[in-house]
mmCIF file of C-alpha atoms and ligand atoms in Angstrom:
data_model
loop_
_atom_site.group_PDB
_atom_site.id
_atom_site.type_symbol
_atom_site.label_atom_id
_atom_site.label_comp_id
_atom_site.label_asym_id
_atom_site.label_seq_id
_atom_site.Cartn_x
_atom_site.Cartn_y
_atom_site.Cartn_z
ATOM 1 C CA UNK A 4 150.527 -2.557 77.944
ATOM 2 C CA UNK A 5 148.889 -6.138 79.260
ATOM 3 C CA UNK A 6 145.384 -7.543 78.943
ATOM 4 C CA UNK A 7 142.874 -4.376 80.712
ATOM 5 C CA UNK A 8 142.686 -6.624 83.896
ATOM 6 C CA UNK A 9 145.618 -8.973 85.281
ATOM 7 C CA UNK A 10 145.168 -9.502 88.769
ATOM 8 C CA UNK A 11 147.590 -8.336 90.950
ATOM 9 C CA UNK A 12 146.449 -8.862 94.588
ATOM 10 C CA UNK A 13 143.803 -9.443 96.595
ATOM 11 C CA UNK A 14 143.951 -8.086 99.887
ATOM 12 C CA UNK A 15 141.842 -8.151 103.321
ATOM 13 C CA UNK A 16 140.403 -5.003 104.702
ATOM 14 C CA UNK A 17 142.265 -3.705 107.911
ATOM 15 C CA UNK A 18 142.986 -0.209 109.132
ATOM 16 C CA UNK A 19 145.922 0.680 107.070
ATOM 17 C CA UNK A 20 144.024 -0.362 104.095
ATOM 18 C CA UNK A 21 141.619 2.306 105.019
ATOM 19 C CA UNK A 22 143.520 4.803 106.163
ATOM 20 C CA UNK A 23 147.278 5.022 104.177
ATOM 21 C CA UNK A 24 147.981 1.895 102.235
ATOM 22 C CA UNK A 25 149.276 -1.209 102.198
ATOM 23 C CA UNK A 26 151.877 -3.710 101.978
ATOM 24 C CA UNK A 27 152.285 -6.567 98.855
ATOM 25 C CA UNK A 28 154.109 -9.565 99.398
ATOM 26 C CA UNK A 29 156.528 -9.711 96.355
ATOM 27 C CA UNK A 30 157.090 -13.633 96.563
ATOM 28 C CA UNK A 31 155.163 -15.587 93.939
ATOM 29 C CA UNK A 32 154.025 -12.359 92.620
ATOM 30 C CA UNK A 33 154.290 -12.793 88.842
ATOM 31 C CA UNK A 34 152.228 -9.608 87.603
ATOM 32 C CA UNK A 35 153.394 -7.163 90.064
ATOM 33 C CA UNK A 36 156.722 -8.478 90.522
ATOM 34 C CA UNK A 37 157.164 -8.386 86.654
ATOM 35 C CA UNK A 38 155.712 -4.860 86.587
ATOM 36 C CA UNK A 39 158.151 -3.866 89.587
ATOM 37 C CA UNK A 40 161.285 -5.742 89.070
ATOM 38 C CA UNK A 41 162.244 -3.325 86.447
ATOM 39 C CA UNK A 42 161.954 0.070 87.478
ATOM 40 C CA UNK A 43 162.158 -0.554 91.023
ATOM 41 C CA UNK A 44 165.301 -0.773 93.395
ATOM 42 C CA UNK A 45 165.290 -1.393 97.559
ATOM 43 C CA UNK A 46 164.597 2.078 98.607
ATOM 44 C CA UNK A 47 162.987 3.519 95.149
ATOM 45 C CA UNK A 48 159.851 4.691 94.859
ATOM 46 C CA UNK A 49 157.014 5.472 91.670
ATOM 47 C CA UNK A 50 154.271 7.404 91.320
ATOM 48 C CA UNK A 51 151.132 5.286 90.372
ATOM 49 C CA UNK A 52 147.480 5.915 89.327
ATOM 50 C CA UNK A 53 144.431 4.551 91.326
ATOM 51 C CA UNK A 54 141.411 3.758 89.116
ATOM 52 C CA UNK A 55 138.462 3.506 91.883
ATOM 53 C CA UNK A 56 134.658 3.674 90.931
ATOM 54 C CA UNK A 57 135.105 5.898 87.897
ATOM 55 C CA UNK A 58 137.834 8.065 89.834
ATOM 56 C CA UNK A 59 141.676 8.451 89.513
ATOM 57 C CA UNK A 60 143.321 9.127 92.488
ATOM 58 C CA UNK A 61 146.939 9.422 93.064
ATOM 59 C CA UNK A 62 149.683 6.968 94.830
ATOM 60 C CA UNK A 63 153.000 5.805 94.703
ATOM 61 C CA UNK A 64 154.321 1.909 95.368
ATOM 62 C CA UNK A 65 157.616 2.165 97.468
ATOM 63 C CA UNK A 66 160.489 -0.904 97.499
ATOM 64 C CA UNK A 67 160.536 -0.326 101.268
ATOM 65 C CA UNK A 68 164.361 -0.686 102.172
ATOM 66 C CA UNK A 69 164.138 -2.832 105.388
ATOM 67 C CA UNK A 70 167.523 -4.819 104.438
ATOM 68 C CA UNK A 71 169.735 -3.253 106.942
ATOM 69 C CA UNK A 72 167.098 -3.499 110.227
ATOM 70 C CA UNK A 73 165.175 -7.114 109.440
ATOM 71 C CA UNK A 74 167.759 -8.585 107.212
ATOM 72 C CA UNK A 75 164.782 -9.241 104.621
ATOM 73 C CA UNK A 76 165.961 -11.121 101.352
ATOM 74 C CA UNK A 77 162.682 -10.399 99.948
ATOM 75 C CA UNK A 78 161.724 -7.258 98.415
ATOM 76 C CA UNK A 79 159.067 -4.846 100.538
ATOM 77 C CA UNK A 80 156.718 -3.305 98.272
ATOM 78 C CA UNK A 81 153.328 -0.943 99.817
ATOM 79 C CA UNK A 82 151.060 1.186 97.709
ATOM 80 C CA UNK A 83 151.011 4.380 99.852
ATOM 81 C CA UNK A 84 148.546 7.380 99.115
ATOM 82 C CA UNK A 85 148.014 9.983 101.639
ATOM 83 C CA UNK A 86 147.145 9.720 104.888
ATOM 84 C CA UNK A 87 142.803 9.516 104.965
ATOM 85 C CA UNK A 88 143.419 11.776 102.003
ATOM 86 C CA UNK A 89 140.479 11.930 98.831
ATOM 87 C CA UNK A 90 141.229 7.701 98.111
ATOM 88 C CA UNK A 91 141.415 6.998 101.689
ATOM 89 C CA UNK A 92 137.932 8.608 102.352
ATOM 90 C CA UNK A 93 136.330 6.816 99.682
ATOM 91 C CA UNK A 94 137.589 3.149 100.971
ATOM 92 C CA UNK A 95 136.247 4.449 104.553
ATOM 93 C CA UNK A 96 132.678 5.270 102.745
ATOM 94 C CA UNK A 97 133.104 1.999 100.669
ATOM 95 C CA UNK A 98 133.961 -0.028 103.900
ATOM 96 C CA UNK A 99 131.787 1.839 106.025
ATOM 97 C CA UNK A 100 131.029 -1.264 108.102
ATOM 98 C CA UNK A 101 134.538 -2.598 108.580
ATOM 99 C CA UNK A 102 135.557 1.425 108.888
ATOM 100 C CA UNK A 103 133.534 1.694 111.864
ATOM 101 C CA UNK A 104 134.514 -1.586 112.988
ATOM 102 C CA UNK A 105 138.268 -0.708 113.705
ATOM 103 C CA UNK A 106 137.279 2.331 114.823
ATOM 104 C CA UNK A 107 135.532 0.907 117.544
ATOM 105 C CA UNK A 108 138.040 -1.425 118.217
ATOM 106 C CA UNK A 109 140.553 1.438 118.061
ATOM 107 C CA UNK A 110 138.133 3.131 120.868
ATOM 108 C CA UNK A 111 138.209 0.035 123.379
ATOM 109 C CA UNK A 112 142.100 -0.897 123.396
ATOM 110 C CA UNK A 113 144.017 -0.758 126.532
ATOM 111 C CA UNK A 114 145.927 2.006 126.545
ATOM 112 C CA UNK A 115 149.289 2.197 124.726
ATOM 113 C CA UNK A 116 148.130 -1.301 122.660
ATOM 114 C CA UNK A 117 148.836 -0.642 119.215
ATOM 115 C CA UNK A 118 147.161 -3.857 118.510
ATOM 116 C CA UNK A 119 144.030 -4.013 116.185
ATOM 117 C CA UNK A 120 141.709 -6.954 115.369
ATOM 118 C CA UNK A 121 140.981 -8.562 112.365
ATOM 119 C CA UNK A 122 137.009 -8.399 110.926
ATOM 120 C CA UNK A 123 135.290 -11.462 112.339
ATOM 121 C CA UNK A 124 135.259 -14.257 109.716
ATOM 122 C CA UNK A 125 131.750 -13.230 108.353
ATOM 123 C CA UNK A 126 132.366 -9.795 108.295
ATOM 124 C CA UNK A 127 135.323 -9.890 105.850
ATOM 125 C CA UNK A 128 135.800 -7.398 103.124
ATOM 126 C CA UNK A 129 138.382 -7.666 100.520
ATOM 127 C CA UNK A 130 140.199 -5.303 97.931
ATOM 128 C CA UNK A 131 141.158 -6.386 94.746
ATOM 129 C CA UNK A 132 143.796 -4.724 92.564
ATOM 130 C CA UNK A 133 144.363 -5.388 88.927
ATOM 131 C CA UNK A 134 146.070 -4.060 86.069
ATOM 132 C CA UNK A 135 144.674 -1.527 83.822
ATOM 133 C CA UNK A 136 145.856 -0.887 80.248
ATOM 134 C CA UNK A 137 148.081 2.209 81.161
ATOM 135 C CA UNK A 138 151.112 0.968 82.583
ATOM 136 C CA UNK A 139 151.226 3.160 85.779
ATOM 137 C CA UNK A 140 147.935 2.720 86.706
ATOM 138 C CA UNK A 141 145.914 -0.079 88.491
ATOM 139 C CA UNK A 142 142.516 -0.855 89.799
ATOM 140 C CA UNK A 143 140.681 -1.192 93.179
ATOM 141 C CA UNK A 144 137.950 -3.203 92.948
ATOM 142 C CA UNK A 145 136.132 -3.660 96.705
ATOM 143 C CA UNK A 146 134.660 -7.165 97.398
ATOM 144 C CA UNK A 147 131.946 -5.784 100.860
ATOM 145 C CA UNK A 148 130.259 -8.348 102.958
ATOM 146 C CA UNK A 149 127.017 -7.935 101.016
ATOM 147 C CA UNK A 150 128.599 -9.458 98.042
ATOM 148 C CA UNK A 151 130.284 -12.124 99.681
ATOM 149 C CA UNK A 152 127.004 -13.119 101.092
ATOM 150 C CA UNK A 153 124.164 -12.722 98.282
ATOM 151 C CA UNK A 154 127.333 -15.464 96.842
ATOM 152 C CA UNK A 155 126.522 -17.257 99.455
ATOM 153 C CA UNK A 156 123.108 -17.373 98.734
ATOM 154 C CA UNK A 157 123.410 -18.561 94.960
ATOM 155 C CA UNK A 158 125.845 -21.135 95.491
ATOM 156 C CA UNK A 159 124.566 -23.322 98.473
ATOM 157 C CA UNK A 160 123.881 -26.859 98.060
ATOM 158 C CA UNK A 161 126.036 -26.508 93.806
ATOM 159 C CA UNK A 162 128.212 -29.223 92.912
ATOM 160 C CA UNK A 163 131.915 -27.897 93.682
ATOM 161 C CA UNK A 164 133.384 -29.925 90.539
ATOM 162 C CA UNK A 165 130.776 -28.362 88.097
ATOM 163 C CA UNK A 166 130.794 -25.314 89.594
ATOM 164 C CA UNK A 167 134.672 -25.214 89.031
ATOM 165 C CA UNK A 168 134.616 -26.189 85.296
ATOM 166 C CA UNK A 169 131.435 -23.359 84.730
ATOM 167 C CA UNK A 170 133.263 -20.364 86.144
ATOM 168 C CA UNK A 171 134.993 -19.913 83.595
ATOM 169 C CA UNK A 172 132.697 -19.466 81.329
ATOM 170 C CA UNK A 173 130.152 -18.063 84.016
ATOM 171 C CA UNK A 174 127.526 -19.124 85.963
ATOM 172 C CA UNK A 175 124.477 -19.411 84.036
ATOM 173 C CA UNK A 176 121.145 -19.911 86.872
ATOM 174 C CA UNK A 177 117.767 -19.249 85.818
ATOM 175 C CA UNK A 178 117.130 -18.606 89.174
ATOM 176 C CA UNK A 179 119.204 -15.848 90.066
ATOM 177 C CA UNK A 180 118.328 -12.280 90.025
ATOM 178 C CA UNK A 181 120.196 -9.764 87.414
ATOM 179 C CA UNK A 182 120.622 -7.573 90.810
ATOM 180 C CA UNK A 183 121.889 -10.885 92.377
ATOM 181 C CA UNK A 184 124.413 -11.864 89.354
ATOM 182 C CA UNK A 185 125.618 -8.090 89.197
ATOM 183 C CA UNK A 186 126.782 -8.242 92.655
ATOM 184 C CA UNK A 187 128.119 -11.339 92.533
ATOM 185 C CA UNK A 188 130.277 -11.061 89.238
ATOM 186 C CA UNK A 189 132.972 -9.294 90.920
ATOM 187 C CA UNK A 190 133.796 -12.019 93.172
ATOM 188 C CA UNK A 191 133.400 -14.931 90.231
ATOM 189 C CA UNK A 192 135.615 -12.550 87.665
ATOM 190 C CA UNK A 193 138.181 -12.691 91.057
ATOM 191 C CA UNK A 194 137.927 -15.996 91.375
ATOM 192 C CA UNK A 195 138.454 -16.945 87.281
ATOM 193 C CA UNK A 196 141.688 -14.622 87.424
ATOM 194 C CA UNK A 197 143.353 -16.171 90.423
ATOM 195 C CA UNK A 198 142.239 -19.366 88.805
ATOM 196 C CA UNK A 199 144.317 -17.967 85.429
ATOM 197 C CA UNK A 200 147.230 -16.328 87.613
ATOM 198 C CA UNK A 201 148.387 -19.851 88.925
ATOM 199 C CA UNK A 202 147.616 -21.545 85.995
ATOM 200 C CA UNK A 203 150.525 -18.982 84.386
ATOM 201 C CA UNK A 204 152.293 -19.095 87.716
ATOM 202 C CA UNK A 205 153.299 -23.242 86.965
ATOM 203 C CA UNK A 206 153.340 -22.679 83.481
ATOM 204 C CA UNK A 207 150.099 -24.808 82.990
ATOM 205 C CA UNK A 208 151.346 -27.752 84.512
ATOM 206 C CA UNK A 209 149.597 -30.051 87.598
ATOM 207 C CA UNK A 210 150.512 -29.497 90.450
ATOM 208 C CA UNK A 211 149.902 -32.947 91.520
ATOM 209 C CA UNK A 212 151.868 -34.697 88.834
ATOM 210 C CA UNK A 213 153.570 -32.221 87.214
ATOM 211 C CA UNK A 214 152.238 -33.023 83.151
ATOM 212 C CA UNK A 215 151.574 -30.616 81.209
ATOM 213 C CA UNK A 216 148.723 -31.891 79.912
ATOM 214 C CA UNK A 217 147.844 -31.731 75.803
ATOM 215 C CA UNK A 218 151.115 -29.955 74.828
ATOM 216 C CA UNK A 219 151.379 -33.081 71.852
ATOM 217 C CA UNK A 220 148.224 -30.798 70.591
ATOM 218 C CA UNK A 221 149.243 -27.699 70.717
ATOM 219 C CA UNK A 222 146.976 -27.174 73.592
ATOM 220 C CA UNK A 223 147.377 -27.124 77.480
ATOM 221 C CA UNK A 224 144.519 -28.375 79.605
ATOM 222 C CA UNK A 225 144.644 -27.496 83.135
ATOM 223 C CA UNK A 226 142.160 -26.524 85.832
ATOM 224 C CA UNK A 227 141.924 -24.591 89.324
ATOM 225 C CA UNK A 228 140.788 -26.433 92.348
ATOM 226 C CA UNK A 229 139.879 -25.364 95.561
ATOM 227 C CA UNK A 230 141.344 -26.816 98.551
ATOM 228 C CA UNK A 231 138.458 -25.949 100.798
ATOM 229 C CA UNK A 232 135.484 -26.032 98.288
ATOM 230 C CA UNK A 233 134.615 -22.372 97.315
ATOM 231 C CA UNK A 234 130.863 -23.213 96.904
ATOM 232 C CA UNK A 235 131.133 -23.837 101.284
ATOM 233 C CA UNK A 236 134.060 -21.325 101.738
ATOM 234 C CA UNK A 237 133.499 -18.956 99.378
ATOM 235 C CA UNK A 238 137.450 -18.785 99.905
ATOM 236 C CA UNK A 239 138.887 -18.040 96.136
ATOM 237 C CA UNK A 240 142.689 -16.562 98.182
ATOM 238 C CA UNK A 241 145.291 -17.866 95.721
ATOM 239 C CA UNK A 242 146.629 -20.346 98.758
ATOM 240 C CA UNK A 243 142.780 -21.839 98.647
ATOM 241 C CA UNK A 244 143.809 -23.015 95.095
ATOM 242 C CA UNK A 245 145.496 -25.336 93.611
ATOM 243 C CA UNK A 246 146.507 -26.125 89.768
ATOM 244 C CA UNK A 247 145.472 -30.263 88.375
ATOM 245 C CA UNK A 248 145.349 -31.874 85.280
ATOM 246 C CA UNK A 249 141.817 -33.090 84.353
ATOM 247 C CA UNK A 250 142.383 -36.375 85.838
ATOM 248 C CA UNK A 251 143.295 -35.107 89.233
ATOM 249 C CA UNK A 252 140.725 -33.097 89.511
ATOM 250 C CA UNK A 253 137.995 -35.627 88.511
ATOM 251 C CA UNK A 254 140.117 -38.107 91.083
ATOM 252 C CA UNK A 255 140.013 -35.937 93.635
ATOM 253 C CA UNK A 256 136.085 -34.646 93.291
ATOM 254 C CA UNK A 257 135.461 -38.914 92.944
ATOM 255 C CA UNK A 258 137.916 -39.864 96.004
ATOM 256 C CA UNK A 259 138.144 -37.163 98.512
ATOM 257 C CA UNK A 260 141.102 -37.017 99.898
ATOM 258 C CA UNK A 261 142.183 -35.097 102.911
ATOM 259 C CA UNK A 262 144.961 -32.662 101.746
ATOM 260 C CA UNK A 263 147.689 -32.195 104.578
ATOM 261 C CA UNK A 264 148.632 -28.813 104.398
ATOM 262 C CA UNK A 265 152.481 -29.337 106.619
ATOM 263 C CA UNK A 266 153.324 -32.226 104.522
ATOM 264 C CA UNK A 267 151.766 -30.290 101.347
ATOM 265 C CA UNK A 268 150.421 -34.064 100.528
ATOM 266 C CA UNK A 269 147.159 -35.591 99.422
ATOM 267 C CA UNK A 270 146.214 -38.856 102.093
ATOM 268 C CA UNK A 271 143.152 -40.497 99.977
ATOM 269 C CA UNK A 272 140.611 -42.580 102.186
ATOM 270 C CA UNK A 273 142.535 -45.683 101.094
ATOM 271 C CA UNK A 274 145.801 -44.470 102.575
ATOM 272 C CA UNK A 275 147.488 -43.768 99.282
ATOM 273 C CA UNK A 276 149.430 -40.102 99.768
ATOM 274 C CA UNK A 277 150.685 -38.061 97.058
ATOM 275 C CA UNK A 278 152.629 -35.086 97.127
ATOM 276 C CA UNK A 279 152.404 -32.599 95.087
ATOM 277 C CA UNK A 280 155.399 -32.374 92.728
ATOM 278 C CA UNK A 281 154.927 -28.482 91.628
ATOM 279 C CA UNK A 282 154.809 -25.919 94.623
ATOM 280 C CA UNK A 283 155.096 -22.434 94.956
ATOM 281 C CA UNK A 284 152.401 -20.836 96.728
ATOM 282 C CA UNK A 285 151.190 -23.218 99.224
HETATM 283 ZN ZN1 ZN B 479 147.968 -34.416 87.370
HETATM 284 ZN ZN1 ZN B 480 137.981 -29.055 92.328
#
């Protein structure tokens, strides 16, 4: 059993998505890999439950064996459910936009391509799995582009820093909608649990300096940033966020350094660099 809703993944729309399922990387997967490490060998395979809109649909997550052709150290794990089957219909309905998108696109390739485009940038849709309380059974959530964009609306012109402490309590605005709050709380409850996921992820320690900040207490106080500030990029992917300690985040919100994603260093405006001690995901 774990807490009704651990995040597991969150995935972009493409055609496989829609049609048969879909492949999870297994590095710096804590949930999933926790949930998989144990029942799962290269090659094995489980049936699952799909909990989608009030319906349970059947699955199965495979350990795909691809050691002997790619020489993969990693393990290969896909959710697989049958192909445009009773789940895969209902993504296509859910995703009718991006559904008719890559159909489309499928339409105008060159003959023998096999090669599909991604949804332009402000087209994006997502999928979002979680944990349920039944241990064989997880949740879809769908993020569509209305969501991401009614967002949009309610968070122009906020204060990133403020807007990063809030979320995770929620964000209270007198001036939006309930409509508007409803179908925006799936994307802020995403955004809190990737926040929580890393925070677990480096055991509650800053990334930048790597304290663990308030242990003396009993306590640990630690906070998600976002690399690219969500309230422009609306981008809440785990490797748009990054784990400080209070004082690096107000430091960085005050300073503004540039963060050098090669290096995986901060280069402040008065040419001080730091590099992060902690990394795993970035
Ligand atoms: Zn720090
Ligand atoms: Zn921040």
């Amino acid at each position: 059993m774990h807490d009704r809703n651990e995040y597991i993944y969150k995935k972009e729309v493409n055609w496989s998505l829609l049609t048969e399922g879909m492949t999870l990387p297994v590095e710096n997967q804590i949930v999933f890999g926790r949930l998989v490490n144990g029942f799962l060998q290269k090659g094995e395979q489980k049936a699952i439950h799909i909990y989608l809109n009030g319906k349970v649909y059947d699955a199965k997550v495979v350990n795909v064996n691809y050691n002997q052709k790619y020489q993969r150290k990693h393990d290969v794990l896909q959710i697989r459910y049958p192909k445009n089957g009773e789940l895969a219909r209902e993504l296509q309905k859910l995703y009718a936009s991006s559904y008719s998108y890559f159909l489309n696109a499928r339409k105008l390739r060159p003959e023998g391509s096999r090669s599909i485009p991604k949804l332009p940038e402000n087209a994006k849709e997502y999928l979002v799995i979680y944990t349920t309380i039944y241990d064989d059974t997880y949740e879809f959530e769908t993020i569509e582009t209305n969501e991401v964009s009614t967002l949009k609306e309610i968070v122009v012109g906020k204060s990133e820093y403020s807007f990063e402490l809030d979320y995770s309590i929620d964000i209270k605005d007198e001036t939006s909608t309930i409509i508007e709050v409803q179908k925006t709380s799936k994307i802020r409850k995403l955004n809190r649990k990737i926040g929580e996921y890393l925070k677990e992820l480096y055991g509650y320690r800053c990334q930048i300096c790597g304290r663990l900040i308030g242990e003396e207490y009993g306590s640990h106080i630690v906070e998600a940033h976002h690399i690219d500030y969500f309230v422009k990029s609306l981008n809440n992917n785990a490797d748009n966020q990054m784990i400080v300690c209070p004082n690096h985040h107000r430091i960085i919100h005050d300073a503004n350094p540039t963060f050098d994603r090669t290096e995986i260093l901060y280069v402040y405006p008065n040419g001080y660099q730091e590099k992060l001690k902690l990394n795993k995901h970035l």
